[in-house]
PDB file of C-alpha atoms in Angstrom:
ATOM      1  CA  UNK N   5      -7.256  25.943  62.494  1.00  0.00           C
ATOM      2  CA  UNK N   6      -5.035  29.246  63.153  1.00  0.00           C
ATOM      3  CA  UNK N   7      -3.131  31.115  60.493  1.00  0.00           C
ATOM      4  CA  UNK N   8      -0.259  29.857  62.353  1.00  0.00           C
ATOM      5  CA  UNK N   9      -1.075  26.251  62.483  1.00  0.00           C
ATOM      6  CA  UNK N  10      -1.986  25.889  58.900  1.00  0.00           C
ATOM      7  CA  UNK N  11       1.460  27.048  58.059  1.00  0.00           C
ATOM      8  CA  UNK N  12       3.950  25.019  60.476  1.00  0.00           C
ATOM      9  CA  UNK N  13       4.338  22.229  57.660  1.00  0.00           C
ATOM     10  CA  UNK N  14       5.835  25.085  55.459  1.00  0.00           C
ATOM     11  CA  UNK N  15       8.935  23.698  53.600  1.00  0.00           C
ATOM     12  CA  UNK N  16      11.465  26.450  52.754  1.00  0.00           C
ATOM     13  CA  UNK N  17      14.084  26.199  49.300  1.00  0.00           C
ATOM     14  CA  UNK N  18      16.767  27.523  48.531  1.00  0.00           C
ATOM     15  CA  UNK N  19      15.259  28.574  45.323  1.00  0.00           C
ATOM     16  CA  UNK N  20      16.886  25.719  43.527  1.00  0.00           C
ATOM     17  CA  UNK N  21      16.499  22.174  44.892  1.00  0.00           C
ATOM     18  CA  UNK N  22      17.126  21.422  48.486  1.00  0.00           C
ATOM     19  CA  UNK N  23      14.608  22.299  51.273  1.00  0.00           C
ATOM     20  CA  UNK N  24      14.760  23.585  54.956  1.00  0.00           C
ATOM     21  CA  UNK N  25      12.882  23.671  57.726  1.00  0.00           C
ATOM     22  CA  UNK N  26      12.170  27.502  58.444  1.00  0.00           C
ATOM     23  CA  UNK N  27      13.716  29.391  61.441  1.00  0.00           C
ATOM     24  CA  UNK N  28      11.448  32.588  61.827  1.00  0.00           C
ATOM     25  CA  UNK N  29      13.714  35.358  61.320  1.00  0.00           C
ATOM     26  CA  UNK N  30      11.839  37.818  64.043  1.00  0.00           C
ATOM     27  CA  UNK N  31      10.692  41.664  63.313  1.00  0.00           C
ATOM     28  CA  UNK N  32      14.361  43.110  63.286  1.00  0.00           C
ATOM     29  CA  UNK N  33      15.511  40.736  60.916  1.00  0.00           C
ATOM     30  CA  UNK N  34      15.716  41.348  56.596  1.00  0.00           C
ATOM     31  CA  UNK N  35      13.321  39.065  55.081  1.00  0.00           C
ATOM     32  CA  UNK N  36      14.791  40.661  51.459  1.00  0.00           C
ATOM     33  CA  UNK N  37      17.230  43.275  50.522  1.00  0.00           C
ATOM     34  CA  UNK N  38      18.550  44.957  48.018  1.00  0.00           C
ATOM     35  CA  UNK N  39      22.248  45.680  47.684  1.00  0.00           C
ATOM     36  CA  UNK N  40      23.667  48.818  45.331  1.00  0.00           C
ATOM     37  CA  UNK N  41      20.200  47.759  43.133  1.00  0.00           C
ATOM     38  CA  UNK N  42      20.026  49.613  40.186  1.00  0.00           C
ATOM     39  CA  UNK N  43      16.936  48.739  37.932  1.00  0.00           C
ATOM     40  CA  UNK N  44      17.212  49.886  33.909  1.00  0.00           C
ATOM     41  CA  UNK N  45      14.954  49.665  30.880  1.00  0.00           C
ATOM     42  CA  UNK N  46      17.383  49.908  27.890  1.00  0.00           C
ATOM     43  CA  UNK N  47      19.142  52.518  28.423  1.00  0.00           C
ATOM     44  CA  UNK N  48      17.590  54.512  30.641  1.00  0.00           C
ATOM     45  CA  UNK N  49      17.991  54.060  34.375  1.00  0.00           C
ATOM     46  CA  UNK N  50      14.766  53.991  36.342  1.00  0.00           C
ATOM     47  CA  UNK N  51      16.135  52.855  39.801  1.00  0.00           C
ATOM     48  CA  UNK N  52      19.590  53.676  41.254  1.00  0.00           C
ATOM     49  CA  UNK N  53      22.105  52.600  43.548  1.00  0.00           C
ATOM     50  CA  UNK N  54      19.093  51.421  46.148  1.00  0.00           C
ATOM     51  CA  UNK N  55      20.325  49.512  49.586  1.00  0.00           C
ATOM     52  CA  UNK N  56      17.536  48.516  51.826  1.00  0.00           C
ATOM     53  CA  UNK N  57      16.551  45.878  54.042  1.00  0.00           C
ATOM     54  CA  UNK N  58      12.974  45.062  54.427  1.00  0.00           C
ATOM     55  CA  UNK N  59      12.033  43.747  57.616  1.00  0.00           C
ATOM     56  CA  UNK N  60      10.204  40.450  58.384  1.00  0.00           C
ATOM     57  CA  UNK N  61       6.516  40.302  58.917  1.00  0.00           C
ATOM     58  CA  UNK N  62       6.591  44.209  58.979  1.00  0.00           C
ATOM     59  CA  UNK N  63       4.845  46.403  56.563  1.00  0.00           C
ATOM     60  CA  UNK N  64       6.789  48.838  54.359  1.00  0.00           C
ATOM     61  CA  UNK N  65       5.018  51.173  52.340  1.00  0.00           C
ATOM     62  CA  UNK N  66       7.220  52.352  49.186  1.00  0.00           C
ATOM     63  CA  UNK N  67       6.090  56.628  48.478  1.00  0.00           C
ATOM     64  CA  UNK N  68       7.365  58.900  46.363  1.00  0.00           C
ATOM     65  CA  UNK N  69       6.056  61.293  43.474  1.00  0.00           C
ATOM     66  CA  UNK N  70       4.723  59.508  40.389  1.00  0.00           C
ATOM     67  CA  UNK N  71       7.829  57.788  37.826  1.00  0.00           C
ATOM     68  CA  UNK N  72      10.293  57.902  40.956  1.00  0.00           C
ATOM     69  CA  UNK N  73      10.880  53.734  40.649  1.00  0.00           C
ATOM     70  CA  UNK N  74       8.424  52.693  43.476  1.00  0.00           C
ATOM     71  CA  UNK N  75       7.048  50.407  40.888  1.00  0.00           C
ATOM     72  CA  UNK N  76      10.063  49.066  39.190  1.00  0.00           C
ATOM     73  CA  UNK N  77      11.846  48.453  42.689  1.00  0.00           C
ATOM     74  CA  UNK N  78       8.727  46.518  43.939  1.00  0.00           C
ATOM     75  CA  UNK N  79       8.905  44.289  40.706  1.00  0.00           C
ATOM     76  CA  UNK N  80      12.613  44.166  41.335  1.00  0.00           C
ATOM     77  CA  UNK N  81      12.496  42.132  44.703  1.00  0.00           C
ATOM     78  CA  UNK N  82      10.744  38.945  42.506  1.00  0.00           C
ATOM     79  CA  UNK N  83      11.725  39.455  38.811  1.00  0.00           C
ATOM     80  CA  UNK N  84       8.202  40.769  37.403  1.00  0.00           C
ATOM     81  CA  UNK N  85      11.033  42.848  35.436  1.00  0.00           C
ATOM     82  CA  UNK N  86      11.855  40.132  33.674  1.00  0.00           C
ATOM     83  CA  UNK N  87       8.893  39.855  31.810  1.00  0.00           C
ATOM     84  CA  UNK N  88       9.354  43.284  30.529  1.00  0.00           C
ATOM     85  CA  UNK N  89      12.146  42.407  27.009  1.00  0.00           C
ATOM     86  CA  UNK N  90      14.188  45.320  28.089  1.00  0.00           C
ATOM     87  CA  UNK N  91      14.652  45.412  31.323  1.00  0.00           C
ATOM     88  CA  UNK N  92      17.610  44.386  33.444  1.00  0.00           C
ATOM     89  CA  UNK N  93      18.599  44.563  36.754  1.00  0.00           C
ATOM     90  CA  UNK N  94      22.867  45.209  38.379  1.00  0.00           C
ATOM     91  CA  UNK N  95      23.483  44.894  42.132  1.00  0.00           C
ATOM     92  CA  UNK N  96      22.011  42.097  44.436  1.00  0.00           C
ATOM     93  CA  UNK N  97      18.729  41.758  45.716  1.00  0.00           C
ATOM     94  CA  UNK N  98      19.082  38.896  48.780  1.00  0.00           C
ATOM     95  CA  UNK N  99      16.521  36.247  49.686  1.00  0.00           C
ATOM     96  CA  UNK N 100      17.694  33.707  51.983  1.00  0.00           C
ATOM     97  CA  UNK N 101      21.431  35.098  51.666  1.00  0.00           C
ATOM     98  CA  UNK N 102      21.020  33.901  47.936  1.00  0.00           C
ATOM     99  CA  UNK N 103      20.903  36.318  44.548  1.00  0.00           C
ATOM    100  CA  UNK N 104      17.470  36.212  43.294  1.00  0.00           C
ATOM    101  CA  UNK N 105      19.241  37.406  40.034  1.00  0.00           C
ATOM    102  CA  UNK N 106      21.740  34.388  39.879  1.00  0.00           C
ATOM    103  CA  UNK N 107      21.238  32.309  37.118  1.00  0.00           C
ATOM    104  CA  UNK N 108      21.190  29.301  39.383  1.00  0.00           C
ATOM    105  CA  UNK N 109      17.444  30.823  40.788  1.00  0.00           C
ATOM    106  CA  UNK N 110      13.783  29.375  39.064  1.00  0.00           C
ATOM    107  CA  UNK N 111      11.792  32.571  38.868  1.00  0.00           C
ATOM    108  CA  UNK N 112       9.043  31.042  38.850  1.00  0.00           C
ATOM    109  CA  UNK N 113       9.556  29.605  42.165  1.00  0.00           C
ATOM    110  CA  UNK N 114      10.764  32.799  43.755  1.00  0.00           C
ATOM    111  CA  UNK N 115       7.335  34.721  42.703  1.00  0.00           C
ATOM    112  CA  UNK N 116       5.676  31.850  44.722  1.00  0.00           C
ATOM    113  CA  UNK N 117       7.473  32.591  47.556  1.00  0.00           C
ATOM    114  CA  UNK N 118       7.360  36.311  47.025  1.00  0.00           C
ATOM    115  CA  UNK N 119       3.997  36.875  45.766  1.00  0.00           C
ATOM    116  CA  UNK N 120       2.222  40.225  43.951  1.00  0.00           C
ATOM    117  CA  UNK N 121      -1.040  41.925  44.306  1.00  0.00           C
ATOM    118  CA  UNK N 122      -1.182  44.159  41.578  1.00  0.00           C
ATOM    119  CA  UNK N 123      -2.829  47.555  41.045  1.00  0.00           C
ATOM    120  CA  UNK N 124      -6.003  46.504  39.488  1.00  0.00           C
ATOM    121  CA  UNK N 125      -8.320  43.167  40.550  1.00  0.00           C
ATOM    122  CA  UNK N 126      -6.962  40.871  38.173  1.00  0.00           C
ATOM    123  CA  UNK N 127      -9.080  37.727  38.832  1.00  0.00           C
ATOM    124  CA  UNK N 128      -8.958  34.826  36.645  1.00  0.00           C
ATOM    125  CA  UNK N 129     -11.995  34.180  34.147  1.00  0.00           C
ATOM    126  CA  UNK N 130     -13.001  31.286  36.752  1.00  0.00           C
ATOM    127  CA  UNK N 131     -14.717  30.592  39.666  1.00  0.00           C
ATOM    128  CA  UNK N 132     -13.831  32.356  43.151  1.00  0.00           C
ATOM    129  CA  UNK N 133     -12.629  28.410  44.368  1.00  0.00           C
ATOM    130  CA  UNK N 134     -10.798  27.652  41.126  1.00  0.00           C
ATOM    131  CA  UNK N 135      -9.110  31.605  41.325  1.00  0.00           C
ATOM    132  CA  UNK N 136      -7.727  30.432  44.975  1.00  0.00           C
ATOM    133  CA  UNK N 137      -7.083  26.947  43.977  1.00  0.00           C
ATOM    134  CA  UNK N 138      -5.385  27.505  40.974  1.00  0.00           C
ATOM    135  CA  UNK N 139      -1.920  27.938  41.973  1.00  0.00           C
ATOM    136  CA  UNK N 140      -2.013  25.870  44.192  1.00  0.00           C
ATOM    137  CA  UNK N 141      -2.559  22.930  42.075  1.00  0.00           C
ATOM    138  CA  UNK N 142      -0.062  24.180  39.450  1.00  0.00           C
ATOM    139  CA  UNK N 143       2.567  24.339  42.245  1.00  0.00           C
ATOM    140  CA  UNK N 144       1.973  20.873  43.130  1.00  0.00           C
ATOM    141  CA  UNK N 145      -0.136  20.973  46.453  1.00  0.00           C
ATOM    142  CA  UNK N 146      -1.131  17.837  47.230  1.00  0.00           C
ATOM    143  CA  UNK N 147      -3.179  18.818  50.562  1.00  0.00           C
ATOM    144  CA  UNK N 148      -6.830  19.158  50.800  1.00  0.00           C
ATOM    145  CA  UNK N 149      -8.071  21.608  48.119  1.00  0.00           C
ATOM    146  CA  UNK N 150     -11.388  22.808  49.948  1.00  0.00           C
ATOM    147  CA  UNK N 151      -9.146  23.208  53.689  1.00  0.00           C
ATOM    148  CA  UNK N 152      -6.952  25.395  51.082  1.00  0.00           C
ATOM    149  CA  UNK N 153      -9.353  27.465  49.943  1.00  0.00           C
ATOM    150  CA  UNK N 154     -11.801  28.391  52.861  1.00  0.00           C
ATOM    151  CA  UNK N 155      -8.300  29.092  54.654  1.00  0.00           C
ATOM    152  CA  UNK N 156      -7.169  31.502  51.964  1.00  0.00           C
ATOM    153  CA  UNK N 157     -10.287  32.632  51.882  1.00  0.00           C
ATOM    154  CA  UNK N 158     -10.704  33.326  55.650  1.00  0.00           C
ATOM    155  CA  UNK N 159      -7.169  35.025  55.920  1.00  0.00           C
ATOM    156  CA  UNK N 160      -7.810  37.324  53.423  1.00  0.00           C
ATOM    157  CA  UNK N 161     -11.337  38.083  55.214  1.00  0.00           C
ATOM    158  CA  UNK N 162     -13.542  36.901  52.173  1.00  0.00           C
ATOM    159  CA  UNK N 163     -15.124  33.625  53.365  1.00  0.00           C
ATOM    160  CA  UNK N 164     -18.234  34.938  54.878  1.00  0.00           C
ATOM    161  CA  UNK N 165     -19.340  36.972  51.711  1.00  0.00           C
ATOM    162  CA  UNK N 166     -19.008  33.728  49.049  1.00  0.00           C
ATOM    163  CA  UNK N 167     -19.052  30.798  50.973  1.00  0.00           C
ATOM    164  CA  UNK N 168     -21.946  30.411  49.309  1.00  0.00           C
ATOM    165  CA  UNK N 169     -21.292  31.286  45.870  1.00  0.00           C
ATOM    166  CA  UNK N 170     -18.088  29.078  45.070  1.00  0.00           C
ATOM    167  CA  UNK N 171     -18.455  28.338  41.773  1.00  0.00           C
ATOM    168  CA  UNK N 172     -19.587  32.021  40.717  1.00  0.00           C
ATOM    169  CA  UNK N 173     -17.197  33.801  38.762  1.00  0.00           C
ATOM    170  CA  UNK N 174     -14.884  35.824  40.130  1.00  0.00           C
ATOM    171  CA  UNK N 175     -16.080  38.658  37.864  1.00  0.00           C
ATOM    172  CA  UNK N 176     -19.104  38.477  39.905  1.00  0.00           C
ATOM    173  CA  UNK N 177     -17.417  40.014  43.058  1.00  0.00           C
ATOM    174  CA  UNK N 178     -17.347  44.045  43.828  1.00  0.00           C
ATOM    175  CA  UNK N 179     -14.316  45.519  43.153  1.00  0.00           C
ATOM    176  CA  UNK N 180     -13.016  45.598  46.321  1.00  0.00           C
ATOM    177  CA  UNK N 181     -13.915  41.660  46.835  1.00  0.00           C
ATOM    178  CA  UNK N 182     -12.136  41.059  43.498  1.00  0.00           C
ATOM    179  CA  UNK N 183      -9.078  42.568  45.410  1.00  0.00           C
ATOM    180  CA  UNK N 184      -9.274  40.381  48.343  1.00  0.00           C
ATOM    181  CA  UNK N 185     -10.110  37.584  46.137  1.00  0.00           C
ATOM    182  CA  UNK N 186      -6.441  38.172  44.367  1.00  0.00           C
ATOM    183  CA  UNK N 187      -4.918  38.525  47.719  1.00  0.00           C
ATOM    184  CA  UNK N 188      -6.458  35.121  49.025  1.00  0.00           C
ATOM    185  CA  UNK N 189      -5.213  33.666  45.595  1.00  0.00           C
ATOM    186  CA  UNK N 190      -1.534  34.920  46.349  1.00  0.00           C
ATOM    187  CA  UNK N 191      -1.650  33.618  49.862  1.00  0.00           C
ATOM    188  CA  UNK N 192      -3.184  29.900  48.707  1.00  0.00           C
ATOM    189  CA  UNK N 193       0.652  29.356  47.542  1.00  0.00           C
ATOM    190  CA  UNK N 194       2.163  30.275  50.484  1.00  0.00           C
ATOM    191  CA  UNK N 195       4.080  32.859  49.911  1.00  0.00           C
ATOM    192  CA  UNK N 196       6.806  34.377  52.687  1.00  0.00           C
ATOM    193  CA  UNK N 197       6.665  38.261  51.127  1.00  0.00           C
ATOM    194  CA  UNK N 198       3.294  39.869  49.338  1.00  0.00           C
ATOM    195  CA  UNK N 199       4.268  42.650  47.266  1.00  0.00           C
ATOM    196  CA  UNK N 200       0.851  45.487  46.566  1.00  0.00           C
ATOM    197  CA  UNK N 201       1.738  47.638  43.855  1.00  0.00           C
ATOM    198  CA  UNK N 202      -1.422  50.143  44.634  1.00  0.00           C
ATOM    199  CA  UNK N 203      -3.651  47.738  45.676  1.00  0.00           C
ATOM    200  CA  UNK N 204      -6.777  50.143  46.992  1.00  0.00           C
ATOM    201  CA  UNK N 205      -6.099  53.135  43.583  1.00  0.00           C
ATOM    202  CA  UNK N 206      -9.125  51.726  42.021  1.00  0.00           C
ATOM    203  CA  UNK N 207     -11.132  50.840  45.433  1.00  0.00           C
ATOM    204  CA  UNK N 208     -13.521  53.182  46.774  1.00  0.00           C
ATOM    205  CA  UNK N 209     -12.742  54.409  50.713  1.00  0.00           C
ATOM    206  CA  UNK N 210     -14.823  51.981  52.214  1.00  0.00           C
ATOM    207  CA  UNK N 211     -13.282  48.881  50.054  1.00  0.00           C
ATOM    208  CA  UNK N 212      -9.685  50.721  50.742  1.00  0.00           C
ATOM    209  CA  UNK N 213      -9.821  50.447  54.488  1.00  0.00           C
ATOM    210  CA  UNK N 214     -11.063  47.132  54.465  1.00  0.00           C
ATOM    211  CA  UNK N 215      -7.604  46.572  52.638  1.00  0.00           C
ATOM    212  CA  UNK N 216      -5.938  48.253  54.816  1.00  0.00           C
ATOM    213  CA  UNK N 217      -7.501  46.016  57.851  1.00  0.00           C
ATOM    214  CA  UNK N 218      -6.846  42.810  55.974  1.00  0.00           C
ATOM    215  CA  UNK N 219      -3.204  43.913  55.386  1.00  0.00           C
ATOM    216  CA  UNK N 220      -1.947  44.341  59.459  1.00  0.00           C
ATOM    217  CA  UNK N 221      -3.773  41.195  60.060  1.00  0.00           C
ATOM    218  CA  UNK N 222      -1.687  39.969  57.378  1.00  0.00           C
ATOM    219  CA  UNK N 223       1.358  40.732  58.572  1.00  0.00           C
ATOM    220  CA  UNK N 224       1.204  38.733  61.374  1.00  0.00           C
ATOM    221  CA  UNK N 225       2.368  35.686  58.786  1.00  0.00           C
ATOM    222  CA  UNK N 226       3.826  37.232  55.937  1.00  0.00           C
ATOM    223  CA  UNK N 227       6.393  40.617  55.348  1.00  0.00           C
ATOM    224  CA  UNK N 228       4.017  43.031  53.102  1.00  0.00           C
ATOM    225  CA  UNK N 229       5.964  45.843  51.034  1.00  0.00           C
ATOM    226  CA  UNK N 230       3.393  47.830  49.487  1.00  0.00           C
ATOM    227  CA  UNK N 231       3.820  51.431  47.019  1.00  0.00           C
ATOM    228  CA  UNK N 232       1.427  53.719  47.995  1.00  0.00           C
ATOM    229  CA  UNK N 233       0.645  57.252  46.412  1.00  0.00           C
ATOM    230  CA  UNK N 234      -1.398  57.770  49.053  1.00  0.00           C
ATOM    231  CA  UNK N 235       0.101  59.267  52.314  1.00  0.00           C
ATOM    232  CA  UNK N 236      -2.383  58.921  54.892  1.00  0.00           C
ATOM    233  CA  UNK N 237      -2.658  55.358  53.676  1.00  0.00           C
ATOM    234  CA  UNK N 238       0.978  55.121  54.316  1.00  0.00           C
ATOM    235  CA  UNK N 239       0.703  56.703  57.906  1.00  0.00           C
ATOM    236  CA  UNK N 240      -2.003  54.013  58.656  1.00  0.00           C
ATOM    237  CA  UNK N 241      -1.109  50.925  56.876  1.00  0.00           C
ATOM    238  CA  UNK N 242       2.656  51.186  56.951  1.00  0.00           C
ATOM    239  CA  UNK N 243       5.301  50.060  60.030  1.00  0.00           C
ATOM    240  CA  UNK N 244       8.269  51.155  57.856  1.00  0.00           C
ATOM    241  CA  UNK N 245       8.424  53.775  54.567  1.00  0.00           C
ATOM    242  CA  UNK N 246      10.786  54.203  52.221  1.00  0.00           C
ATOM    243  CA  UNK N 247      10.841  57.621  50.335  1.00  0.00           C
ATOM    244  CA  UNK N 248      11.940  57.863  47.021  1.00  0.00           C
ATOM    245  CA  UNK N 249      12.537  61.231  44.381  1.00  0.00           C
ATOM    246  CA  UNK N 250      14.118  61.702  41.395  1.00  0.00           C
ATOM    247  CA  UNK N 251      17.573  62.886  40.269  1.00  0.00           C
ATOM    248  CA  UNK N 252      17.890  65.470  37.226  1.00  0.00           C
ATOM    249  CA  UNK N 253      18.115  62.349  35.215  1.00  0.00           C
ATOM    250  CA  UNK N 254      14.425  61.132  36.376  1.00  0.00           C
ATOM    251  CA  UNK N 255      16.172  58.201  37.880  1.00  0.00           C
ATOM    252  CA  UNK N 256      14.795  57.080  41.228  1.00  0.00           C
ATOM    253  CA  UNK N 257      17.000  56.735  44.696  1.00  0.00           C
ATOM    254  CA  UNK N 258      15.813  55.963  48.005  1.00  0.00           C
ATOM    255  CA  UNK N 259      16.046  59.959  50.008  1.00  0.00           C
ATOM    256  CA  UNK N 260      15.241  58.492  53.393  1.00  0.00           C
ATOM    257  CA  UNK N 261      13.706  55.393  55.129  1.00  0.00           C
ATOM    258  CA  UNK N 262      12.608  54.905  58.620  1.00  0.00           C
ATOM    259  CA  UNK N 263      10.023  53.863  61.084  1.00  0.00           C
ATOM    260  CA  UNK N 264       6.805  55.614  59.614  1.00  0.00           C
ATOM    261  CA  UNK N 265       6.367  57.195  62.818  1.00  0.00           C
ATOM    262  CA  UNK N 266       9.287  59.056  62.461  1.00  0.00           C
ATOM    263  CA  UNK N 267       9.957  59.942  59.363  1.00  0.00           C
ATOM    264  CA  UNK N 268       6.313  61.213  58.817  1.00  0.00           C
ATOM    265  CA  UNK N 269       6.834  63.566  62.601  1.00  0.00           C
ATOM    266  CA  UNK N 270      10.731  64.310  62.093  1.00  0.00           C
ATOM    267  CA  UNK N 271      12.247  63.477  58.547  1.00  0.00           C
ATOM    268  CA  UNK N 272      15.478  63.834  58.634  1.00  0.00           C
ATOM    269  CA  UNK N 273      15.673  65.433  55.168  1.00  0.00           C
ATOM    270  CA  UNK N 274      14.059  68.313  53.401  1.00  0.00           C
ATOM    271  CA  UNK N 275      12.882  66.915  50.687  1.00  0.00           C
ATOM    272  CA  UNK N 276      10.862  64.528  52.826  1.00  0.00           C
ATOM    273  CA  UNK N 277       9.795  67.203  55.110  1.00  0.00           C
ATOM    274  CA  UNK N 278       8.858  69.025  51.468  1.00  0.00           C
ATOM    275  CA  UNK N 279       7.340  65.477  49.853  1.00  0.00           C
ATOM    276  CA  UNK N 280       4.420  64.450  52.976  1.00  0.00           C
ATOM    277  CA  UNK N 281       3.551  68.273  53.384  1.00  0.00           C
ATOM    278  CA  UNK N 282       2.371  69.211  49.869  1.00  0.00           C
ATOM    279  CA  UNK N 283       4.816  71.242  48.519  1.00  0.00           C
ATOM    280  CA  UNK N 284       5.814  68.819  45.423  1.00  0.00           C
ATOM    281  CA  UNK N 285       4.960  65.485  44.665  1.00  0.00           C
TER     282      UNK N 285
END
C-alpha cells in the first residue's frame, strides 16, 4: 500500500461537525495562513502584525535569531498557545477558510489535523506500537491497528529498525529513532500540516540528515513548516523560508519570505542579506 492509497479514505471537518471529502489544494495553494497575527504573553508582545500563507505540501522553514517569535508563531497555527495561562492570540490564522481562533473550533481536533513534532524526542513511557497507536485509538480509529502502525512506521522510515522490537519501550530507541518515532506517532492521526519546532537541535549530524531525508519524502502528503536555527539546514530541507527579527521592543515580525532559493542568493532586504551571512543573529 502507497502513502497515497492509505490516505484516499481521509475525511476532512470543518473543525466542528460536518465532514468533506478533500479536494487537494495543489503546491500554489495556502494550506494555513495567518492574517495581521499578532501573538502576546500578558502584556508583552512576542509576535506582530504577521501575514503569511503557507503553501500546501511544501516545506517552510521559519529562521530568525533566537526570541524573534519563530516558536510562538509555529504554536500559533494550532493553539499549543493555549496551553500556556497567559497567552493570547488577535488577528486570524485560516484553516479551511475558517478561524482556528473562533470559539466555534475544538482544539483538540485542529492539533490532529495540524500536528507537532517538538524540539526534544518526547516519546510516551510505552511501547514503540502503543506510542504510534495511541492517538489513534483516542481519536476514534476504528481501522486495523497493526496496518496503522507498520504504515506510520514505514512513512516515517522506522519500520525496518523495530519491526522486531514492538513492544520495547520507546525509551529504548537512539535519539534520533525516538524522533522519528514521534514523527510516525503524529502522522498515525492523519494529520494535513506537521509543525517541527527544532526537531534535529538535540540529534547528532548523522540522525539530523536522516530527518532531513524523512521530511521531503514527507512532504509529498503533508505541508511541513518547520523553525530552524540552523541555516544550512534551512537551505537543504526548506522549499519556502520565512525570516523573522526583532523590533526595539523584542517583538518579532516577518522581514522577508520567499522561495529559499532566492532569498538565501538575492534577499531582497539587508537585514536578511546581514542575518544568513553572519553578521548578527
Amino acid at each position: 500500500m502507497t502513502i497515497d492509497e492509505a490516505r484516499t479514505g481521509r475525511v476532512m471537518t470543518d473543525l466542528t461537525v460536518q465532514t468533506e471529502a478533500r479536494t487537494p489544494l495543489g503546491p500554489d495553494s495556502a494550506a494555513i495562513e495567518a492574517l495581521n497575527m499578532s501573538a502576546f504573553y500578558g502584556k508583552f508582545r512576542a509576535v506582530k502584525d504577521v501575514t503569511l500563507a503557507f503553501r500546501d505540501r511544501q516545506i517552510t522553514a521559519l529562521i530568525g535569531p533566537s526570541g524573534c517569535g519563530k516558536s510562538t508563531l509555529l504554536r500559533a497555527l494550532n493553539r499549543m498557545n493555549d496551553l500556556v495561562p497567559s497567552a493570547r492570540v488577535e488577528g486570524e490564522v485560516r484553516f479551511h477558510g475558517q478561524n482556528i481562533y473562533d470559539p466555534s473550533v475544538d482544539p483538540v481536533e485542529l492539533r490532529r489535523r495540524v500536528g507537532m513534532v517538538f524540539q526534544k524526542p518526547n516519546p510516551f513511557p510505552k511501547s514503540i506500537y502503543q506510542n504510534v497507536a495511541w492517538g489513534a485509538k483516542i481519536n476514534g480509529h476504528k481501522g486495523e491497528l497493526d496496518e496503522l502502525v507498520e504504515l506510520s512506521l514505514r512513512q516515517a522510515a522506522l519500520w525496518d529498525e523495530v519491526k522486531d522490537k514492538l513492544d520495547e519501550s520507546g525509551y529504548s530507541l537512539s535519539g534520533g529513532q525516538q524522533q522519528r518515532l514521534c514523527i510516525a506517532r503524529a502522522i498515525a492521526v492523519k494529520p494535513e500540516i506537521i509543525l517541527m519546532d527544532e526537531p534535529t537541535s538535540a540529534l547528532d549530524p548523522v540522525a539530523t540528515l536522516r530527518i532531513e531525508e524523512l521530511v521531503q519524502q514527507l512532504k509529498v502528503s503533508y505541508t511541513i513548516i518547520i523553525v530552524t536555527h540552523n541555516m544550512q539546514q534551512a537551505a537543504r530541507a526548506s522549499d519556502y523560508t520565512v525570516f523573522l527579527n526583532m523590533d526595539s521592543d523584542r517583538a518579532g515580525y516577518v522581514v522577508e519570505a520567499g522561495t529559499t532559493g532566492t532569498l538565501f542568493t538575492r534577499p531582497a532586504k539587508v537585514e536578511t542579506e546581514a542575518y544568513i551571512t553572519g553578521r548578527f543573529g
